[in-house]
Short mmCIF file of C-alpha atoms in Angstrom, two decimals:
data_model
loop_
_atom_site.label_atom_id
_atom_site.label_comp_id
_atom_site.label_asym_id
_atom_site.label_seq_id
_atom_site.Cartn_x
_atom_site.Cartn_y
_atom_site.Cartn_z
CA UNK A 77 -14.24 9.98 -8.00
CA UNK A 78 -16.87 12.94 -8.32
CA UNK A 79 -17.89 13.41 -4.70
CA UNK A 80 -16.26 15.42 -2.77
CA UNK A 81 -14.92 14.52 0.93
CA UNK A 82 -14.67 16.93 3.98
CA UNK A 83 -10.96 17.53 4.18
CA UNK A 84 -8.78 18.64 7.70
CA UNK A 85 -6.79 22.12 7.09
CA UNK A 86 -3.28 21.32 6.89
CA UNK A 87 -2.60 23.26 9.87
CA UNK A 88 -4.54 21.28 12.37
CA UNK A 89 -2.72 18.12 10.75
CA UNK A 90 1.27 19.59 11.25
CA UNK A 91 3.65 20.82 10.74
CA UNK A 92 4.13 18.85 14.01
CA UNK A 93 1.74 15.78 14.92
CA UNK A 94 1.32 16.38 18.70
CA UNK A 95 -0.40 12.73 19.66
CA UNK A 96 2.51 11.40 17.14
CA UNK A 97 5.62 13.41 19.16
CA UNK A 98 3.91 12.11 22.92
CA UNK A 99 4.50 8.61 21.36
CA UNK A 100 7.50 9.25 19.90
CA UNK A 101 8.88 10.43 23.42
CA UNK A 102 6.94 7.46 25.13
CA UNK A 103 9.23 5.23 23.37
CA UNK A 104 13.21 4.03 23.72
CA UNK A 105 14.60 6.46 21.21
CA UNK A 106 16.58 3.09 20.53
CA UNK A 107 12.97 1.82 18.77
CA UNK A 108 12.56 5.03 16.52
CA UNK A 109 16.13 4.78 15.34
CA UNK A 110 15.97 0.53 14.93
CA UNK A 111 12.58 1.22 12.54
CA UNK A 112 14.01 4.05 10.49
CA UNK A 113 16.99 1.89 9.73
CA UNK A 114 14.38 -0.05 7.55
CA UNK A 115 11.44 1.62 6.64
CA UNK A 116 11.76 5.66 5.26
CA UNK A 117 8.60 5.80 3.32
CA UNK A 118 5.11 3.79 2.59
CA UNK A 119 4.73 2.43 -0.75
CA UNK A 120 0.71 1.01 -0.57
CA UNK A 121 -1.28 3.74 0.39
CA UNK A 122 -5.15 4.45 -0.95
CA UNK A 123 -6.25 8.20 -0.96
CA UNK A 124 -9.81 9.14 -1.25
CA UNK A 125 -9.80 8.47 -4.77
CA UNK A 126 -9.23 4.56 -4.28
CA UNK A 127 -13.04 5.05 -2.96
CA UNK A 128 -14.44 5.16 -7.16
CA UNK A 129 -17.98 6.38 -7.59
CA UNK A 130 -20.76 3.33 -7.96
CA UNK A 131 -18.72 0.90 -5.76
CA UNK A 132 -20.95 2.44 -2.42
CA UNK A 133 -17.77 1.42 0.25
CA UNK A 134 -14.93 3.57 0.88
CA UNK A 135 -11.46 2.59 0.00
CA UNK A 136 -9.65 6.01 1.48
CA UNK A 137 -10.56 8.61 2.26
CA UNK A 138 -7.92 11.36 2.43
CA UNK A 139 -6.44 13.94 0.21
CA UNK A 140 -3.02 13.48 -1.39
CA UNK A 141 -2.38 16.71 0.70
CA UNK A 142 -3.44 15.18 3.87
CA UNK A 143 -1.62 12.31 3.10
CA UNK A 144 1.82 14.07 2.20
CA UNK A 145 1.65 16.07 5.44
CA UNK A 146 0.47 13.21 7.56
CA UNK A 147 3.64 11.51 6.63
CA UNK A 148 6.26 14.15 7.04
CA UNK A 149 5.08 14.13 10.11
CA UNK A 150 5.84 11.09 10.97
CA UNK A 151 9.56 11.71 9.85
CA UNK A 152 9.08 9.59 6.44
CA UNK A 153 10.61 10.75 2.90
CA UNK A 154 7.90 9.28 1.03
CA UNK A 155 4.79 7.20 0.17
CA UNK A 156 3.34 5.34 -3.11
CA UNK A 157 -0.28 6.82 -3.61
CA UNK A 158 -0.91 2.80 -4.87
CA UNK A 159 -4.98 3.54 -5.76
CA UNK A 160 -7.36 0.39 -6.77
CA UNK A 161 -8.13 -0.09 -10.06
CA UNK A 162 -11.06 -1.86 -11.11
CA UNK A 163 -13.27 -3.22 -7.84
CA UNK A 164 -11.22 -5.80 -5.96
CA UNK A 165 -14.36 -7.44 -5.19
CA UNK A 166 -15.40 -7.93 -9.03
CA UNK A 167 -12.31 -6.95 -11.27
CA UNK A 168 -12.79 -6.37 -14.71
CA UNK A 169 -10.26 -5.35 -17.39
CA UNK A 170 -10.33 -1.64 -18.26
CA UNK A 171 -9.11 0.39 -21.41
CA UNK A 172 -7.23 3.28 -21.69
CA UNK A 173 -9.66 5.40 -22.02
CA UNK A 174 -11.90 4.30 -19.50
CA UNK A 175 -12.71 6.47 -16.16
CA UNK A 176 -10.39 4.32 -14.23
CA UNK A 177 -7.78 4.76 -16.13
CA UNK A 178 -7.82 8.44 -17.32
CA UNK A 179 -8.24 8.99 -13.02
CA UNK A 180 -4.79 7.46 -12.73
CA UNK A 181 -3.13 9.19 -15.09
CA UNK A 182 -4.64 12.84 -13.62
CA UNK A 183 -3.56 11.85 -10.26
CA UNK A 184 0.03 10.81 -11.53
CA UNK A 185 -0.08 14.53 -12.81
CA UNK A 186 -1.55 16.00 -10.25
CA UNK A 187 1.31 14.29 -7.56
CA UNK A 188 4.33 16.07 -9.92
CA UNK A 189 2.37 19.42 -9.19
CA UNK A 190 1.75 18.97 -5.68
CA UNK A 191 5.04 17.88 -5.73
CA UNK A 192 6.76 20.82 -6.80
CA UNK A 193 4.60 23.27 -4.24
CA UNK A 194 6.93 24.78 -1.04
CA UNK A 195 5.84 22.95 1.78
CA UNK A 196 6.57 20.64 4.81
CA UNK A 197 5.32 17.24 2.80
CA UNK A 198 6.46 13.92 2.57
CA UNK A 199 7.43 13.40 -1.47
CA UNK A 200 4.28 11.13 -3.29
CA UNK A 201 4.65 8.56 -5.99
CA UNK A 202 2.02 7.44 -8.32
CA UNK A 203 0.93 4.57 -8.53
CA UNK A 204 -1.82 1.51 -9.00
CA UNK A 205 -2.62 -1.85 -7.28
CA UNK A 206 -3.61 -3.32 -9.90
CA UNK A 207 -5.40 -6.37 -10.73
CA UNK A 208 -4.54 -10.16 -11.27
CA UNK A 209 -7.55 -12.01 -12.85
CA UNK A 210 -8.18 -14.09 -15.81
CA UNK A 211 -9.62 -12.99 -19.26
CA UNK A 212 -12.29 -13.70 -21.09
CA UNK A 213 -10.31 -15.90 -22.65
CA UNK A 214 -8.81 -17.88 -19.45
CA UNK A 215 -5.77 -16.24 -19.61
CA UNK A 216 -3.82 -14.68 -16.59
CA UNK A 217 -3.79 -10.73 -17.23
CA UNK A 218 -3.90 -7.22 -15.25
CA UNK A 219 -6.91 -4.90 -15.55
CA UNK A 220 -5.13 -2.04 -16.43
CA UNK A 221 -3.08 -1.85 -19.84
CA UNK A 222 0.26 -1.42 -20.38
CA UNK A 223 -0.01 2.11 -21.44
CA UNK A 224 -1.29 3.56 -18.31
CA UNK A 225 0.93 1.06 -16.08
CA UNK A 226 4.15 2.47 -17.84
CA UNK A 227 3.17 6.00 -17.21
CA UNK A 228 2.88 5.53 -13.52
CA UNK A 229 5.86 5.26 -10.71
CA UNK A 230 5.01 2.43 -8.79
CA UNK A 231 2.78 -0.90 -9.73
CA UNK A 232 1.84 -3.45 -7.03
CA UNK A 233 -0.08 -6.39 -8.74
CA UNK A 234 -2.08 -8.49 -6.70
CA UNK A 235 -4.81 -11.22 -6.47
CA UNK A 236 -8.03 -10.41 -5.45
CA UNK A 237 -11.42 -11.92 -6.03
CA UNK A 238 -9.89 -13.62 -8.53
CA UNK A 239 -11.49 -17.13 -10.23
CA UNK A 240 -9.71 -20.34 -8.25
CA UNK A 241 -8.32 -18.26 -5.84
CA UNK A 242 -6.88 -21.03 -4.23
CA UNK A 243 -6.14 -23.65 -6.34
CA UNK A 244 -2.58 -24.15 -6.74
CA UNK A 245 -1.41 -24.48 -10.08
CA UNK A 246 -4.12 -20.70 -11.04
CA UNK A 247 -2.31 -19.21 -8.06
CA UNK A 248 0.76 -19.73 -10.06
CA UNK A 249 -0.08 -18.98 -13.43
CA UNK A 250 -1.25 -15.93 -12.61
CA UNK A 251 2.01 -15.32 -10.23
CA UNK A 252 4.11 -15.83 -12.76
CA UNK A 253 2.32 -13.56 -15.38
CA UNK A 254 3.05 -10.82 -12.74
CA UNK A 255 6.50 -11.64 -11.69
CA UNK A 256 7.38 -11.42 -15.64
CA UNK A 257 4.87 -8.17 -16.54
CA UNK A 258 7.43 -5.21 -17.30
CA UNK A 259 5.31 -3.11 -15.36
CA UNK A 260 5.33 -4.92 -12.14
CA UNK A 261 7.38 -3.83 -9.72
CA UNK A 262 5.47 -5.41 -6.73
CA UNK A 263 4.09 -8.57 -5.56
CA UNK A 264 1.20 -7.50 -3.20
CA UNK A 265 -0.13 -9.47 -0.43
CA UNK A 266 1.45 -12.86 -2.44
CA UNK A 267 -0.56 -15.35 0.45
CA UNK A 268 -3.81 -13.33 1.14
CA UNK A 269 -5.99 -16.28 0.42
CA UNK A 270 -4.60 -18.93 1.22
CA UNK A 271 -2.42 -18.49 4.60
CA UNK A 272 -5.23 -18.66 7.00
CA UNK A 273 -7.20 -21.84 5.39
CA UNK A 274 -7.12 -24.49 8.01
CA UNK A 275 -9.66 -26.72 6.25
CA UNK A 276 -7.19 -27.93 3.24
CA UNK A 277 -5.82 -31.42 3.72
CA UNK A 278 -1.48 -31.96 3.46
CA UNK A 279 -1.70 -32.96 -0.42
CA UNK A 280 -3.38 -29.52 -0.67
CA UNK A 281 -0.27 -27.98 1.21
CA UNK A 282 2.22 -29.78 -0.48
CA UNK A 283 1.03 -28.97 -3.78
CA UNK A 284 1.03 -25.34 -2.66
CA UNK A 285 4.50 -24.86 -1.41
CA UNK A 286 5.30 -26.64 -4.53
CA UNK A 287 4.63 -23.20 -6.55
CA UNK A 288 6.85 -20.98 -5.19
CA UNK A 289 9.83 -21.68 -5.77
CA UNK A 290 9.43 -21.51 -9.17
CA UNK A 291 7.07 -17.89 -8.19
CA UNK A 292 10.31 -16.79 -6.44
CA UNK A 293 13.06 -17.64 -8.84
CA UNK A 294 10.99 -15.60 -11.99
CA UNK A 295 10.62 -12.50 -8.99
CA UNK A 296 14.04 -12.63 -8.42
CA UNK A 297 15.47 -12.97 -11.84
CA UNK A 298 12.94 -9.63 -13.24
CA UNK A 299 13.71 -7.92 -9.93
CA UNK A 300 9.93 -8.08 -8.74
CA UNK A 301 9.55 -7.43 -5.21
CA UNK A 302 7.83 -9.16 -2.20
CA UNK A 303 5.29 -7.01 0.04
CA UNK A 304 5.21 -8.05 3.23
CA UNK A 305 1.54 -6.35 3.94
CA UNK A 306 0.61 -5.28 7.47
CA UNK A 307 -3.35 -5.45 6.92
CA UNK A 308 -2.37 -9.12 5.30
CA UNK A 309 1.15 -10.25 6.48
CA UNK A 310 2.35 -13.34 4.56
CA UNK A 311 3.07 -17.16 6.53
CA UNK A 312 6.51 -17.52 8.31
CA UNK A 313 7.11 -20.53 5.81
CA UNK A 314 6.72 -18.10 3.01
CA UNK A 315 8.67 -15.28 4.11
CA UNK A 316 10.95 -18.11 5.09
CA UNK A 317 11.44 -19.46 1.37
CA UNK A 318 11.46 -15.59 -0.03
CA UNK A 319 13.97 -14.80 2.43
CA UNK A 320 16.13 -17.76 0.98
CA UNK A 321 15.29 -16.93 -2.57
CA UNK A 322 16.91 -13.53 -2.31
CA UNK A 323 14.27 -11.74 -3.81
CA UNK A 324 13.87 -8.01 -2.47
CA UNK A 325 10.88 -6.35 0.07
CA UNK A 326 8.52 -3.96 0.82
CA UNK A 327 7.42 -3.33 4.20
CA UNK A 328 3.82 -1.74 3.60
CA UNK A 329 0.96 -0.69 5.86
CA UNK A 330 -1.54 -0.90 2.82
CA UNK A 331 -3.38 2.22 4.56
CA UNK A 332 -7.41 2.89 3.81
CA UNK A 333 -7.36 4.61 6.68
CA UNK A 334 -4.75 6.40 9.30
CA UNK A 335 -4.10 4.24 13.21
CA UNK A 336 -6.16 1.23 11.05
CA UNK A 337 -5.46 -0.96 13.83
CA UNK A 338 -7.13 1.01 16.74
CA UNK A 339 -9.32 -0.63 18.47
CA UNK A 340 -11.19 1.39 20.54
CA UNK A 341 -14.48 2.73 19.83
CA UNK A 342 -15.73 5.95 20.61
CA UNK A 343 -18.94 7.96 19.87
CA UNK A 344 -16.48 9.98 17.28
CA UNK A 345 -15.04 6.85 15.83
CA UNK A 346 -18.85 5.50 15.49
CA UNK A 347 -20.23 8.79 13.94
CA UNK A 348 -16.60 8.53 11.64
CA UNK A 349 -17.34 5.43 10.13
CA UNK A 350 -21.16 5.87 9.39
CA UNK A 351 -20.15 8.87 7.97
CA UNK A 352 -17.67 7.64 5.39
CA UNK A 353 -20.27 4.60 4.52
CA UNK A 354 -22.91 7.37 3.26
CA UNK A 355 -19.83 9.73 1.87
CA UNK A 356 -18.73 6.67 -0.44
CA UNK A 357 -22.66 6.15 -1.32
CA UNK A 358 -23.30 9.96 -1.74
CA UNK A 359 -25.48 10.50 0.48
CA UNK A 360 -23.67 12.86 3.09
CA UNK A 361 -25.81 14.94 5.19
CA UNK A 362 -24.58 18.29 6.89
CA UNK A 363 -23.82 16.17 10.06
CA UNK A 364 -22.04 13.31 8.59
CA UNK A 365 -20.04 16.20 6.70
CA UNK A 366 -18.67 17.15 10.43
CA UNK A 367 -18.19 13.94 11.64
CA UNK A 368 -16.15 12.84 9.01
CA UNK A 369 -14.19 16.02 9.21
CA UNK A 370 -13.64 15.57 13.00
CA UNK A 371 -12.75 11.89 12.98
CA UNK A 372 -10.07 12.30 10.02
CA UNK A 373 -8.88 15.33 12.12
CA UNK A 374 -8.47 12.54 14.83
CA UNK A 375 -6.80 9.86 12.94
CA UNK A 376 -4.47 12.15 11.50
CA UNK A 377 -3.71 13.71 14.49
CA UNK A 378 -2.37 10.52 16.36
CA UNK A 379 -0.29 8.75 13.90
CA UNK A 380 -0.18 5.09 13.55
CA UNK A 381 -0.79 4.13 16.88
CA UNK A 382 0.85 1.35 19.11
CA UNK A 383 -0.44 -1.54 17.53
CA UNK A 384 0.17 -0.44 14.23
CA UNK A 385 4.47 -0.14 15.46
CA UNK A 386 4.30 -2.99 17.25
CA UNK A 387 3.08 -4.94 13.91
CA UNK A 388 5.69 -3.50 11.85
CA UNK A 389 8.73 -4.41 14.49
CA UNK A 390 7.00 -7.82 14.71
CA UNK A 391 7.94 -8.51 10.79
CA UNK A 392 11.49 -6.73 10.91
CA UNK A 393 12.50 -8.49 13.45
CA UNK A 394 11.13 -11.49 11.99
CA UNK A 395 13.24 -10.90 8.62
CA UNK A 396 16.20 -9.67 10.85
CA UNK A 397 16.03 -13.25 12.63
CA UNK A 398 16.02 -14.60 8.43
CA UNK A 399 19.39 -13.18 7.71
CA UNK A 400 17.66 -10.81 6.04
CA UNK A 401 19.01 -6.95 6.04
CA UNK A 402 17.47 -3.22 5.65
CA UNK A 403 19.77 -2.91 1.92
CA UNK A 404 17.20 -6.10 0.81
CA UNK A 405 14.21 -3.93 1.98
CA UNK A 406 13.39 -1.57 -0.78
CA UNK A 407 11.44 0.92 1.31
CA UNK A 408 14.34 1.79 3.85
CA UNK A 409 15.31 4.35 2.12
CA UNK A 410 15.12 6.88 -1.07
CA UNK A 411 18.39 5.97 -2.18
CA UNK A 412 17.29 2.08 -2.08
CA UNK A 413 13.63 2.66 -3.71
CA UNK A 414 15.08 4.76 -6.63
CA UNK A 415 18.08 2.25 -7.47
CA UNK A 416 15.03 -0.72 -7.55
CA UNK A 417 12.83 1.59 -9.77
CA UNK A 418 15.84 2.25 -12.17
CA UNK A 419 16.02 -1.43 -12.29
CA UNK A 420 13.05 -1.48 -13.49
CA UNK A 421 13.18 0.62 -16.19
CA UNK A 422 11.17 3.47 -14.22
CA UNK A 423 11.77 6.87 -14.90
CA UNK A 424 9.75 9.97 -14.07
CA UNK A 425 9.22 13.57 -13.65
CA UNK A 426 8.38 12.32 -9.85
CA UNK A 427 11.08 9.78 -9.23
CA UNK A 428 13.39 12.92 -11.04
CA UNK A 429 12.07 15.15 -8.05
CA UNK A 430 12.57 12.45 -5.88
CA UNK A 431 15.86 12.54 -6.71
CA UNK A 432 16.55 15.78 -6.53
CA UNK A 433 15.52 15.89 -2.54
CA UNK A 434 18.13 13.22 -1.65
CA UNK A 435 21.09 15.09 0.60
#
């Protein structure tokens, strides 16, 4: 990512968020307390450089110092800085020396520095969404290599436009190549294209709940996680069967942008979004410069808004009602996250600083 994006001066985001603290006080401290008890940090989150030059949309747009202090803030310990790979409209497999994947592996160093700088910051991981597509050859594979993925802290791998997106028995082939990747620690959004279809007949649907179990049973046995995605939340019959399976979660907002879920449209929402359209095409002008400015000012300003809360107690409570507890939910806390990771044979200068902040 070449261009460069207006950014908000750490003051005006903290150290204290005061939209975030008015809705912090206009809830039941009871609430605060019941969502802390399972999620303690983010672990899909896209900064600006998600948003890679030639692609002409934006996939984030803030800083990893924005994003750091924009979750302190919000009382969390720390968030996955999970960028996109290759386009997940038209993935393509890259090599290690590619721009992609050089990109990554700056950022990965350039989270251990920011890292180690004095500050009121939320701790970052590296990381990647990478991925899930066939090869050339017909064969189920990631788009990044092995080499980068092992140098990284956290890898979600998920389908995208991916070639018979919905057919059943590609869905799990290329599951199943993720589930046993050594790289993997994440399954993200596992039902994005297929939960929603209402024009499939009932030998569709039984053929597809036919695939999971097996999906579940390789998760669980390599210690692969399920995301339970907020921008794409999975079908109660599958969270239902994962549940059962005893695999692990993640509780994850998938964040391209900050209060995603707002609603409301405003003159400086309007201006916001036309200006990141021509920031991610480079062709900012001096105003779109200040509107951009002033609307991330705005978003960071108010944390994740009401509906954004309300959609994350909606899915604890649903895997509460599952038998399901916070010690299953990887996420709920630094001590949990950094067990799973050493699990899966991650270790890092960041996870190492991570570490160090626990106590």
């Amino acid at each position: 990512m070449i261009r460069e994006v207006p950014t908000v001066p750490l003051e005006e985001i903290g150290p204290e968020l005061t939209h975030a603290q008015k809705e912090r006080r206009a809830r039941p401290e009871s609430l605060t307390r019941y969502i802390a008890k399972w999620w303690r940090g983010d672990t899909h989150t896209h900064s600006e450089k998600s948003t890679r030059e030639g692609w002409d949309y934006p996939e984030g747009v803030y800083s990893l110092r924005e994003i750091s202090r924009y979750y302190h803030t919000l009382g969390l310990e720390f968030a996955a800085i999970t960028e996109h790979a290759s386009s997940p409209g038209n993935p393509s497999r890259q090599d290690v020396e590619s721009a992609i994947c050089q990109s990554l592996l700056q950022e990965a160093e350039e989270i251990s520095e920011l890292n180690k700088e004095r500050g009121e910051k939320a701790t970052l991981l590296s990381g990647v969404e990478t991925n899930i597509l066939f090869d050339g050859d017909g064969n189920p594979a990631l788009d990044i290599p092995d080499d980068v993925l092992k140098k990284l802290d956290l890898v979600i791998a998920s389908r995208h436009a991916v070639a018979l997106e919905k057919d059943p028995p590609a869905i799990k082939e290329t599951l199943l190549m993720a589930a046993n990747h050594p790289d993997v620690s994440v399954i993200g959004h596992p039902d994005r294209y297929t939960r929603k279809d209402k024009e499939k007949d009932s030998a569709y649907w039984g053929e597809y709940w036919a695939i999971w179990p097996d999906i579940l049973e390789a998760m669980k046995k390599n210690k692969v996680a399920f995301e339970i995605n907020f921008n794409s939340p999975p079908s109660r019959k599958l969270v239902e069967m994962a549940a059962k399976s005893g695999v692990k979660f993640f509780l994850s907002f998938d964040a391209h942008d900050f209060n995603q879920f707002k609603k409301e449209k405003s003159p400086l929402t309007e201006s916001g979004e036309s200006a990141k359209r021509h920031w991610a095409k480079g062709q900012m002008s001096g105003p779109d410069e200040e509107a951009l400015r002033n609307y991330k000012q705005d978003r960071l300003s108010e944390g994740p808004g009401f509906r954004a809360l309300m959609k994350l107690t909606r899915q604890i409570r649903k895997l509460e009602s599952l038998g399901v507890t916070p010690e299953r939910v990887v996420n709920s806390s630094k001590e949990n996250l950094l067990e799973f990771l050493k699990q899966r044979g991650r270790s890092t200068k960041n996870l190492e600083y991570l570490r160090s902040q626990q106590g």
